[in-house]
Coordinates of C-alpha atoms and ligand atoms in Angstrom, one line a residue:
Chain A
M216 CA 48.6 -80.4 25.9
S217 CA 49.9 -83.4 27.7
L218 CA 48.9 -84.3 31.2
K219 CA 51.0 -82.9 34.1
H220 CA 51.4 -84.3 37.6
D221 CA 52.8 -82.9 40.8
I222 CA 55.4 -85.0 42.6
E223 CA 57.5 -84.8 45.8
F224 CA 60.7 -86.7 46.4
T225 CA 64.2 -86.4 48.0
L226 CA 66.9 -85.4 45.6
N227 CA 70.5 -85.8 46.9
G228 CA 69.2 -85.4 50.5
V229 CA 67.0 -82.4 49.8
G230 CA 63.2 -82.3 49.5
K231 CA 62.0 -81.4 46.0
R232 CA 58.6 -80.6 44.4
V233 CA 58.2 -80.7 40.7
T234 CA 55.4 -80.6 38.1
V235 CA 56.1 -83.1 35.3
D236 CA 54.6 -84.3 32.2
V237 CA 53.3 -87.9 33.0
A238 CA 55.1 -89.5 30.0
M239 CA 58.4 -87.7 30.6
T240 CA 61.5 -89.8 31.5
A241 CA 63.2 -89.3 34.8
L242 CA 66.4 -88.5 32.9
D243 CA 64.7 -85.7 30.9
M244 CA 63.3 -84.3 34.1
L245 CA 66.7 -84.4 35.9
R246 CA 68.4 -82.7 33.0
D247 CA 65.8 -80.3 31.6
V248 CA 63.5 -79.5 34.5
V249 CA 65.7 -79.8 37.6
G250 CA 68.9 -78.7 35.7
L251 CA 71.2 -81.5 37.0
T252 CA 73.2 -82.4 33.9
G253 CA 75.7 -84.8 35.5
T254 CA 73.4 -87.7 34.6
K255 CA 74.0 -88.4 30.9
Y256 CA 71.8 -89.5 27.9
G257 CA 73.7 -92.1 25.9
C258 CA 71.1 -94.4 24.2
G259 CA 67.8 -93.8 25.9
E260 CA 67.1 -97.5 25.8
G261 CA 68.7 -99.1 28.9
E262 CA 71.8 -100.3 27.0
C263 CA 74.6 -98.0 28.0
G264 CA 74.2 -97.0 31.7
A265 CA 75.2 -93.4 31.3
C266 CA 72.0 -92.4 32.9
T267 CA 72.4 -94.5 36.1
I268 CA 71.0 -93.1 39.3
R269 CA 70.1 -94.5 42.7
V270 CA 66.4 -94.9 43.5
D271 CA 65.7 -96.0 47.1
G272 CA 69.3 -97.3 47.2
E273 CA 69.1 -99.4 44.0
T274 CA 70.7 -98.4 40.7
R275 CA 68.4 -97.9 37.8
N276 CA 68.5 -96.5 34.3
S277 CA 66.8 -93.1 34.6
C278 CA 66.0 -93.2 30.8
L279 CA 63.7 -96.1 31.4
M280 CA 61.9 -94.6 34.4
F281 CA 58.8 -92.4 34.3
A282 CA 59.6 -89.1 36.1
V283 CA 56.2 -89.4 38.0
D284 CA 57.5 -92.6 39.6
F285 CA 60.0 -90.5 41.6
D286 CA 57.1 -89.5 43.8
G287 CA 57.9 -90.3 47.4
R288 CA 61.2 -91.9 46.6
D289 CA 64.8 -91.2 47.6
I290 CA 66.9 -90.2 44.6
V291 CA 70.7 -89.8 44.4
T292 CA 72.5 -88.6 41.3
I293 CA 76.1 -88.2 40.6
E294 CA 75.9 -84.6 42.0
G295 CA 74.8 -86.2 45.3
L296 CA 77.6 -88.7 45.3
A297 CA 80.1 -86.0 44.5
A298 CA 79.2 -84.3 47.8
D299 CA 79.4 -87.5 49.8
P300 CA 82.7 -88.0 51.7
K301 CA 82.1 -91.8 51.7
A302 CA 82.6 -91.7 47.9
D303 CA 86.0 -89.9 48.1
A304 CA 88.0 -93.1 47.8
L305 CA 86.1 -94.2 44.7
R306 CA 86.4 -90.9 43.0
E307 CA 90.1 -90.6 43.7
A308 CA 90.7 -94.2 42.5
F309 CA 89.1 -93.3 39.2
V310 CA 91.6 -90.4 38.8
E311 CA 94.6 -92.4 40.0
H312 CA 94.0 -95.3 37.7
G313 CA 93.3 -93.3 34.7
A314 CA 89.8 -94.7 34.5
V315 CA 88.4 -91.6 32.9
Q316 CA 89.1 -90.6 29.3
C317 CA 86.4 -88.7 27.5
G318 CA 84.4 -88.9 30.7
F319 CA 80.9 -89.5 29.2
C320 CA 80.4 -92.9 30.8
T321 CA 82.0 -91.8 34.1
P322 CA 79.0 -90.5 36.1
G323 CA 77.0 -93.7 35.4
M324 CA 80.0 -95.8 35.9
V325 CA 80.8 -94.2 39.3
M326 CA 77.1 -94.5 40.4
Q327 CA 77.1 -98.2 39.5
A328 CA 80.5 -98.8 41.1
S329 CA 79.3 -97.2 44.4
H330 CA 76.3 -99.5 44.3
I331 CA 78.5 -102.6 43.7
L332 CA 80.7 -101.6 46.7
D333 CA 77.7 -100.9 48.9
T334 CA 76.2 -104.3 48.2
N335 CA 79.6 -106.1 48.3
P336 CA 82.4 -104.3 50.1
N337 CA 84.8 -107.1 49.2
A338 CA 83.9 -107.3 45.5
D339 CA 86.7 -108.9 43.4
A340 CA 87.4 -108.1 39.8
E341 CA 85.0 -110.7 38.5
T342 CA 82.1 -109.3 40.7
I343 CA 82.9 -105.8 39.5
K344 CA 83.0 -106.8 35.9
R345 CA 79.6 -108.5 36.2
G346 CA 78.3 -105.5 38.1
I347 CA 79.2 -103.0 35.3
E348 CA 77.7 -105.2 32.5
G349 CA 75.1 -102.5 32.0
N350 CA 77.6 -99.6 31.6
L351 CA 79.3 -99.1 28.3
C352 CA 82.6 -97.2 27.9
R353 CA 83.9 -96.5 24.4
C354 CA 87.4 -95.3 25.6
T355 CA 89.1 -97.1 28.4
G356 CA 88.7 -100.7 27.5
Y357 CA 87.3 -101.3 31.1
K358 CA 90.5 -102.6 32.6
K359 CA 91.4 -99.3 34.3
I360 CA 87.8 -98.9 35.5
V361 CA 87.8 -102.4 37.1
D362 CA 91.2 -101.7 38.7
A363 CA 90.0 -98.4 40.1
V364 CA 86.8 -100.0 41.6
E365 CA 88.8 -102.9 43.0
S366 CA 91.4 -100.6 44.7
A367 CA 88.6 -98.4 46.1
C368 CA 87.0 -101.4 47.6
C369 CA 90.0 -102.9 49.3
G370 CA 91.9 -99.8 50.0
G371 CA 89.8 -96.7 50.7
R372 CA 86.9 -98.3 52.5
Chain B
M117 CA 43.6 -92.0 17.6
P118 CA 46.7 -91.4 15.5
D119 CA 47.8 -94.2 13.2
C120 CA 50.8 -95.6 15.0
T121 CA 51.1 -98.9 13.2
T122 CA 54.3 -97.8 11.4
N123 CA 57.2 -96.2 13.2
C124 CA 55.3 -93.3 14.8
V125 CA 57.7 -91.4 16.9
N126 CA 55.8 -88.2 17.6
E127 CA 55.8 -88.2 21.4
D128 CA 53.3 -85.3 21.6
I129 CA 50.7 -87.3 19.7
L130 CA 51.2 -90.4 21.9
T131 CA 51.3 -88.6 25.3
M132 CA 48.2 -86.6 24.4
T133 CA 46.1 -89.7 24.9
I134 CA 47.0 -89.9 28.7
E135 CA 44.1 -88.2 30.5
R136 CA 44.6 -89.5 34.0
Y137 CA 47.6 -90.7 36.1
A138 CA 46.9 -93.0 39.1
A139 CA 49.2 -94.5 41.6
P140 CA 46.9 -96.6 43.8
Q141 CA 48.2 -97.9 47.2
S142 CA 45.8 -100.9 47.5
L143 CA 44.8 -103.8 45.3
D144 CA 41.2 -102.9 45.8
E145 CA 41.8 -99.4 44.5
A146 CA 43.9 -100.7 41.6
L147 CA 41.2 -103.2 40.5
G148 CA 38.6 -100.5 40.7
I149 CA 40.6 -98.3 38.3
L150 CA 41.1 -101.3 35.9
Q151 CA 37.4 -102.0 36.0
Q152 CA 36.7 -98.5 34.5
G153 CA 38.6 -99.6 31.4
E154 CA 41.2 -98.2 29.0
V155 CA 44.2 -98.5 31.4
T156 CA 47.9 -98.9 30.7
I157 CA 49.6 -100.6 33.6
L158 CA 53.1 -99.4 34.6
A159 CA 55.3 -101.5 36.9
G160 CA 59.1 -101.1 36.5
G161 CA 58.7 -99.5 33.1
T162 CA 61.7 -101.2 31.4
D163 CA 59.5 -102.5 28.6
L164 CA 56.8 -99.9 28.7
M165 CA 59.1 -96.8 28.4
P166 CA 61.0 -97.9 25.3
Q167 CA 57.9 -99.4 23.7
T168 CA 55.8 -96.2 24.1
K169 CA 58.7 -93.9 23.1
A170 CA 59.3 -95.9 19.9
G171 CA 55.6 -95.8 19.2
R172 CA 55.3 -99.6 19.2
I173 CA 52.4 -99.2 21.7
A174 CA 50.2 -96.3 22.5
F175 CA 49.1 -95.2 25.9
K176 CA 45.5 -95.8 27.0
P177 CA 43.7 -92.7 28.5
T178 CA 44.6 -93.9 32.1
L179 CA 48.2 -94.6 33.1
M180 CA 48.2 -96.6 36.3
N181 CA 51.5 -97.0 38.2
I182 CA 51.1 -100.2 40.3
G183 CA 54.5 -99.7 42.0
R184 CA 52.9 -98.6 45.3
V185 CA 50.2 -101.3 45.6
A186 CA 50.7 -103.0 48.9
G187 CA 51.1 -106.8 49.1
L188 CA 52.3 -107.4 45.5
K189 CA 56.0 -107.7 46.4
G190 CA 58.0 -110.6 47.8
V191 CA 58.3 -114.3 48.0
S192 CA 56.5 -116.6 50.5
L193 CA 55.6 -120.2 51.2
D194 CA 51.9 -120.9 50.6
G195 CA 51.1 -124.5 51.5
A196 CA 52.7 -126.7 48.8
Y197 CA 53.6 -123.6 46.7
L198 CA 56.1 -120.9 46.4
R199 CA 54.2 -117.6 46.0
I200 CA 56.0 -114.8 44.2
G201 CA 54.3 -111.4 44.1
A202 CA 54.0 -109.7 40.7
L203 CA 56.1 -106.6 41.8
T204 CA 59.1 -108.7 42.9
T205 CA 62.1 -107.5 40.9
I206 CA 64.5 -109.7 39.0
S207 CA 67.2 -108.7 41.5
E208 CA 65.1 -109.8 44.4
L209 CA 64.3 -113.2 42.8
L210 CA 68.0 -113.7 42.1
R211 CA 68.9 -113.4 45.8
D212 CA 65.7 -114.6 47.5
P213 CA 66.6 -117.6 49.8
L214 CA 63.2 -119.3 49.2
V215 CA 63.7 -119.1 45.4
V216 CA 67.3 -120.3 45.6
Q217 CA 66.2 -123.2 47.7
H218 CA 63.0 -124.3 46.0
A219 CA 63.3 -122.9 42.4
P220 CA 67.1 -122.5 41.8
V221 CA 66.5 -122.7 38.0
L222 CA 64.5 -119.5 38.2
A223 CA 67.3 -117.8 40.1
E224 CA 69.8 -119.0 37.5
A225 CA 67.7 -117.5 34.7
C226 CA 67.5 -114.2 36.6
D227 CA 71.3 -114.2 36.9
Q228 CA 71.5 -114.1 33.1
F229 CA 68.9 -111.4 32.7
A230 CA 70.0 -107.9 31.4
S231 CA 72.1 -105.8 33.7
D232 CA 72.1 -104.9 37.4
Q233 CA 70.2 -101.7 36.7
I234 CA 67.5 -103.4 34.6
R235 CA 67.2 -106.3 37.1
N236 CA 66.7 -103.7 39.9
A237 CA 63.8 -102.1 38.0
G238 CA 62.2 -105.0 36.1
T239 CA 59.5 -107.0 37.8
L240 CA 58.3 -110.6 37.3
G241 CA 54.8 -109.4 36.5
G242 CA 56.2 -107.1 33.8
N243 CA 58.3 -109.9 32.3
I244 CA 55.3 -112.2 32.1
N245 CA 52.8 -109.6 30.8
N246 CA 55.2 -108.2 28.3
A247 CA 54.7 -111.7 26.8
S248 CA 57.9 -111.7 24.7
P249 CA 58.7 -115.2 23.3
A250 CA 62.2 -114.5 24.6
G251 CA 61.2 -113.4 28.2
D252 CA 63.8 -115.1 30.4
T253 CA 61.6 -116.0 33.4
L254 CA 59.0 -117.7 31.2
V255 CA 60.7 -120.9 30.1
P256 CA 62.0 -121.8 33.6
L257 CA 58.6 -121.0 35.2
I258 CA 56.8 -123.1 32.5
V259 CA 58.9 -126.2 33.2
L260 CA 58.3 -125.7 36.9
D261 CA 54.5 -125.9 36.3
A262 CA 54.0 -122.3 37.5
E263 CA 50.5 -120.8 37.4
V264 CA 49.6 -117.1 37.3
E265 CA 47.0 -115.5 39.7
L266 CA 44.8 -112.9 38.1
A267 CA 42.6 -110.6 40.2
S268 CA 39.7 -108.5 39.2
K269 CA 36.7 -106.6 40.7
P270 CA 33.9 -107.1 38.2
N271 CA 30.9 -106.4 40.6
G272 CA 32.3 -104.7 43.6
S273 CA 34.2 -107.6 45.2
V274 CA 37.6 -109.0 44.4
T275 CA 37.8 -112.3 42.6
T276 CA 40.8 -114.3 41.5
R277 CA 41.4 -117.0 39.1
R278 CA 44.5 -119.1 38.3
L279 CA 45.8 -120.3 35.0
P280 CA 48.8 -122.5 34.1
L281 CA 51.6 -120.2 32.8
A282 CA 52.0 -122.6 29.8
E283 CA 48.5 -121.6 28.7
F284 CA 48.7 -117.9 29.4
F285 CA 50.4 -116.7 26.2
T286 CA 48.4 -116.3 23.0
G287 CA 51.0 -114.4 20.8
P288 CA 53.8 -111.9 21.0
G289 CA 52.7 -109.3 23.6
R290 CA 49.4 -111.1 24.0
T291 CA 48.0 -113.1 26.9
K292 CA 44.7 -114.4 28.3
R293 CA 44.7 -111.6 30.9
A294 CA 41.4 -109.8 30.6
A295 CA 41.5 -106.0 30.5
N296 CA 40.1 -105.7 34.0
E297 CA 42.5 -108.2 35.5
L298 CA 45.8 -107.5 37.3
L299 CA 48.4 -110.2 37.5
T300 CA 49.0 -110.4 41.3
A301 CA 51.3 -113.4 41.8
V302 CA 52.9 -116.5 40.4
R303 CA 52.6 -119.8 42.2
V304 CA 55.3 -122.5 41.8
P305 CA 54.7 -126.0 43.2
L306 CA 57.4 -127.0 45.7
P307 CA 59.7 -129.6 44.1
Q308 CA 59.2 -133.4 44.7
P309 CA 62.1 -135.5 45.8
G310 CA 64.5 -136.2 42.9
H311 CA 63.4 -133.1 41.0
V312 CA 65.9 -131.7 38.6
A313 CA 65.6 -128.5 36.4
R314 CA 68.0 -126.8 34.0
F315 CA 67.9 -123.5 32.0
Y316 CA 70.0 -122.5 29.1
K317 CA 70.0 -119.1 27.4
F318 CA 71.9 -118.4 24.2
G319 CA 72.7 -114.8 23.4
T320 CA 75.8 -113.3 21.8
R321 CA 76.7 -111.6 25.1
P322 CA 76.1 -113.4 28.4
A323 CA 73.7 -110.7 29.7
L324 CA 72.0 -107.6 28.2
D325 CA 71.0 -109.6 25.2
I326 CA 67.7 -110.9 24.2
S327 CA 67.8 -114.6 24.0
T328 CA 68.4 -116.1 20.6
I329 CA 67.0 -119.3 22.0
S330 CA 66.4 -120.6 25.5
I331 CA 65.7 -124.1 26.8
G332 CA 64.2 -125.3 30.0
I333 CA 64.1 -129.0 31.1
A334 CA 62.7 -130.4 34.3
G335 CA 61.6 -133.8 35.6
I336 CA 61.9 -136.3 38.4
K337 CA 65.1 -138.3 38.1
R338 CA 65.0 -141.8 39.5
D339 CA 67.1 -144.9 38.7
G340 CA 68.7 -143.1 35.7
A341 CA 65.4 -142.2 34.0
L342 CA 63.4 -139.0 33.9
T343 CA 59.6 -138.9 34.6
D344 CA 57.1 -136.1 34.7
I345 CA 59.2 -134.4 32.1
R346 CA 58.8 -130.8 31.0
V347 CA 60.6 -129.3 28.1
A348 CA 60.1 -125.7 27.0
F349 CA 61.7 -123.5 24.5
G350 CA 61.9 -119.7 24.2
A351 CA 62.3 -117.5 21.1
V352 CA 61.5 -120.2 18.6
A353 CA 57.8 -119.4 18.2
P354 CA 55.4 -116.5 18.8
T355 CA 55.2 -117.5 22.4
P356 CA 57.3 -119.6 24.7
V357 CA 56.3 -123.2 24.0
R358 CA 56.2 -126.6 25.7
A359 CA 57.6 -129.4 23.5
P360 CA 55.3 -132.4 24.0
R361 CA 57.0 -134.6 21.4
T362 CA 60.4 -134.1 23.0
E363 CA 58.9 -134.8 26.4
A364 CA 57.3 -138.0 25.1
A365 CA 60.6 -139.1 23.6
L366 CA 62.2 -139.0 27.1
E367 CA 59.4 -139.9 29.5
G368 CA 60.4 -142.9 31.6
R369 CA 63.3 -144.0 29.4
P370 CA 66.8 -144.6 30.7
L371 CA 68.7 -141.5 30.0
D372 CA 71.4 -143.1 27.9
A373 CA 73.2 -141.8 24.8
E374 CA 70.6 -143.3 22.5
A375 CA 67.6 -141.7 24.3
I376 CA 69.4 -138.4 24.5
A377 CA 70.3 -138.4 20.8
A378 CA 66.7 -139.3 19.8
A379 CA 65.3 -136.5 22.1
A380 CA 67.6 -133.9 20.6
D381 CA 66.6 -134.9 17.1
T382 CA 62.9 -134.7 18.1
A383 CA 63.5 -131.2 19.6
R384 CA 65.1 -130.0 16.4
D385 CA 62.1 -131.2 14.3
E386 CA 59.6 -130.0 16.8
V387 CA 60.5 -126.3 16.7
S388 CA 59.8 -124.0 13.8
P389 CA 61.6 -120.7 14.5
I390 CA 62.0 -117.8 12.1
D391 CA 65.0 -115.9 10.7
D392 CA 65.6 -112.5 12.3
V393 CA 68.4 -110.2 13.2
R394 CA 69.6 -112.4 16.0
A395 CA 69.8 -115.7 14.1
T396 CA 68.6 -117.7 11.1
A397 CA 65.9 -120.4 11.6
W398 CA 68.5 -123.0 10.7
Y399 CA 70.9 -121.8 13.3
R400 CA 68.2 -121.8 15.9
K401 CA 67.2 -125.4 15.1
E402 CA 70.9 -126.5 15.4
L403 CA 71.2 -124.6 18.8
I404 CA 68.1 -126.3 20.1
H405 CA 69.4 -129.7 19.0
N406 CA 72.9 -129.3 20.3
M407 CA 72.0 -127.6 23.6
T408 CA 69.2 -130.0 24.4
R409 CA 71.6 -132.8 24.0
R410 CA 74.2 -131.1 26.2
M411 CA 71.7 -130.3 28.9
L412 CA 70.4 -133.9 28.9
D413 CA 74.0 -135.2 29.1
H414 CA 74.5 -133.0 32.2
V415 CA 71.3 -134.2 33.8
A416 CA 72.3 -137.9 33.1
K417 CA 75.7 -137.4 34.7
A418 CA 74.5 -135.3 37.7
Ligands
LIG705 C1 68.3 -103.0 27.8 C2 67.3 -104.0 28.2 C3 67.7 -105.4 28.4 C4 66.7 -106.3 28.7 N1 67.1 -107.6 28.9 C5 66.2 -108.6 29.1 C6 66.6 -109.9 29.3 O1 67.8 -110.3 29.3 N2 65.6 -110.9 29.5 C7 64.3 -110.5 29.6 O2 63.5 -111.4 29.7 N3 63.9 -109.3 29.4 C8 64.8 -108.3 29.2 N4 64.4 -107.0 29.1 C9 62.9 -106.7 29.1 C10 62.4 -106.1 30.5 O3 63.4 -105.6 31.3 C11 61.7 -107.3 31.3 O4 60.7 -107.8 30.5 C12 61.1 -106.8 32.6 O5 60.9 -107.9 33.5 C13 59.8 -106.0 32.5 O6 59.3 -105.6 33.8 P1 58.8 -104.2 34.2 O7 58.4 -104.2 35.6 O8 59.9 -103.2 33.8 O9 57.6 -104.1 33.2 P2 56.8 -102.8 32.6 O10 57.6 -102.2 31.5 O11 56.4 -101.9 33.7 O12 55.6 -103.6 32.0 C14 55.7 -104.5 30.9 C15 54.3 -104.9 30.4 O13 53.6 -105.7 31.4 C16 52.4 -105.0 31.8 N5 52.3 -105.3 33.3 C17 53.3 -105.1 34.2 N6 52.9 -105.5 35.4 C18 51.7 -106.1 35.3 C19 50.8 -106.7 36.2 N7 51.1 -107.0 37.4 N8 49.6 -107.2 35.7 C20 49.3 -106.9 34.4 N9 50.1 -106.3 33.5 C21 51.3 -105.9 33.9 C22 52.6 -103.5 31.4 O14 51.3 -102.9 31.2 C23 53.4 -103.7 30.2 O15 52.6 -104.0 29.1 C24 65.3 -106.0 28.8 C25 64.9 -104.6 28.6 C26 65.9 -103.7 28.3 C27 65.5 -102.2 28.1
LIG706 S1 70.8 -93.5 28.3 FE1 69.9 -94.8 29.8 S2 71.0 -96.6 29.5 FE2 71.7 -95.4 27.9
LIG707 S1 85.7 -92.6 29.3 FE1 84.8 -92.2 27.3 S2 83.1 -93.5 27.3 FE2 84.1 -94.1 29.1

């Protein structure tokens, strides 16, 4: 039996109490314990960004985080962003620009894009490209994603 | 203990060894836990999570998350030093006004470090204690004469010692930190007038790539010559290394084409890298030679 630990945190604005295995990743907890499967498992090694979430406002790879480290923190996943009217412009921009193909990278990409725009509301294409360096997309070739984020930043906000 | 020296990926076996999880809020409490022995320290987890999952390292019976220890985060001025708390993240270093002003070469290295998500999680203390020969803050900090501060509580009261970072590493993943010590901060002397410092990282992608080689050069530039020279290389030896022969080839000499060519030749001879998936030893030596020369050219013209 592996050691369990009780944690309390805010998940998408709502208080949550969970008992987790101390060596479990935050990604496994979100998907398998809490049941929020919007956050994706791509590589499990911090390389692809499909598992990107917000932790106390900053984006992190949930596959590299210990679930126990959520204790006391403010967590936002793609499900939380989907319910946030402030992110409407960004979501619509992804649709309008065809920045989604298979969609596997999209939750992580949108989470990271929202972080880029929060830290730099006037981000230009170069800043956006640098900002999504940790997010891999096997389909779109990135151009449409960068265009979408750029239009959301100067248009919708 | 299971034998995990070869590719052991059975997570059940590895996690079974954790008997206690602690998330202390004060340094005193954290050092007390360390003093009891057999502790795995967790900061951002960006090295620890992949290493434990792959079975490259096994958990000790106590997993101690230091993320909530007060006072280990942030950058401040401390007399003639810049003091950087161990929990300061790479993202924080990159933007910190004191770092940008007094140690711009460190901010530059942090800008070439992984991705935004990893920089938001990864800490300076984690990068140093992971002790990878390719750790990207190590080379710039070594040429800045940084020292590490180690705290422990051997007999009820907290004691600290300081060690030059250049002497801290003993091998890949190995340092002079004793098991009961926590790295609390890094101290960087404030630069003297005329101080110049440069960092160069070579990887096949600009970021998100482990350095194939990295180079740090620092010194005081006066009348076209460099003095107090520090040259350090990453990813060419089991630890990041100072290059004393290259330093000696440059010290006090006018930084002309001849001196620069001689120093670059010395640098190539001085390193003995290995072949690995990222590059051959030969290629690494050529990179060291060519990039040392280019960096010195830039310093000479600046
Ligand atoms: C995809 C990816 C890309 C990466 N790219 C880079 C890169 O470009 N450059 C680079 O240098 N690194 C890179 N890394 C490695 C890693 O992100 C850094 O080394 C990071 O700084 C580690 O910090 P952490 O807080 O996450 O450490 P952790 O994983 O929490 O800890 C690392 C080690 O240090 C020990 N430790 C942590 N803090 C302390 C302390 N205060 N006192 C004593 N021991 C301590 C831990 O026990 C552990 O052994 C990358 C990693 C990944 C997964
Ligand atoms: S699954 Fe986390 S970065 Fe790929
Ligand atoms: S849309 Fe398929 S991976 Fe990005």
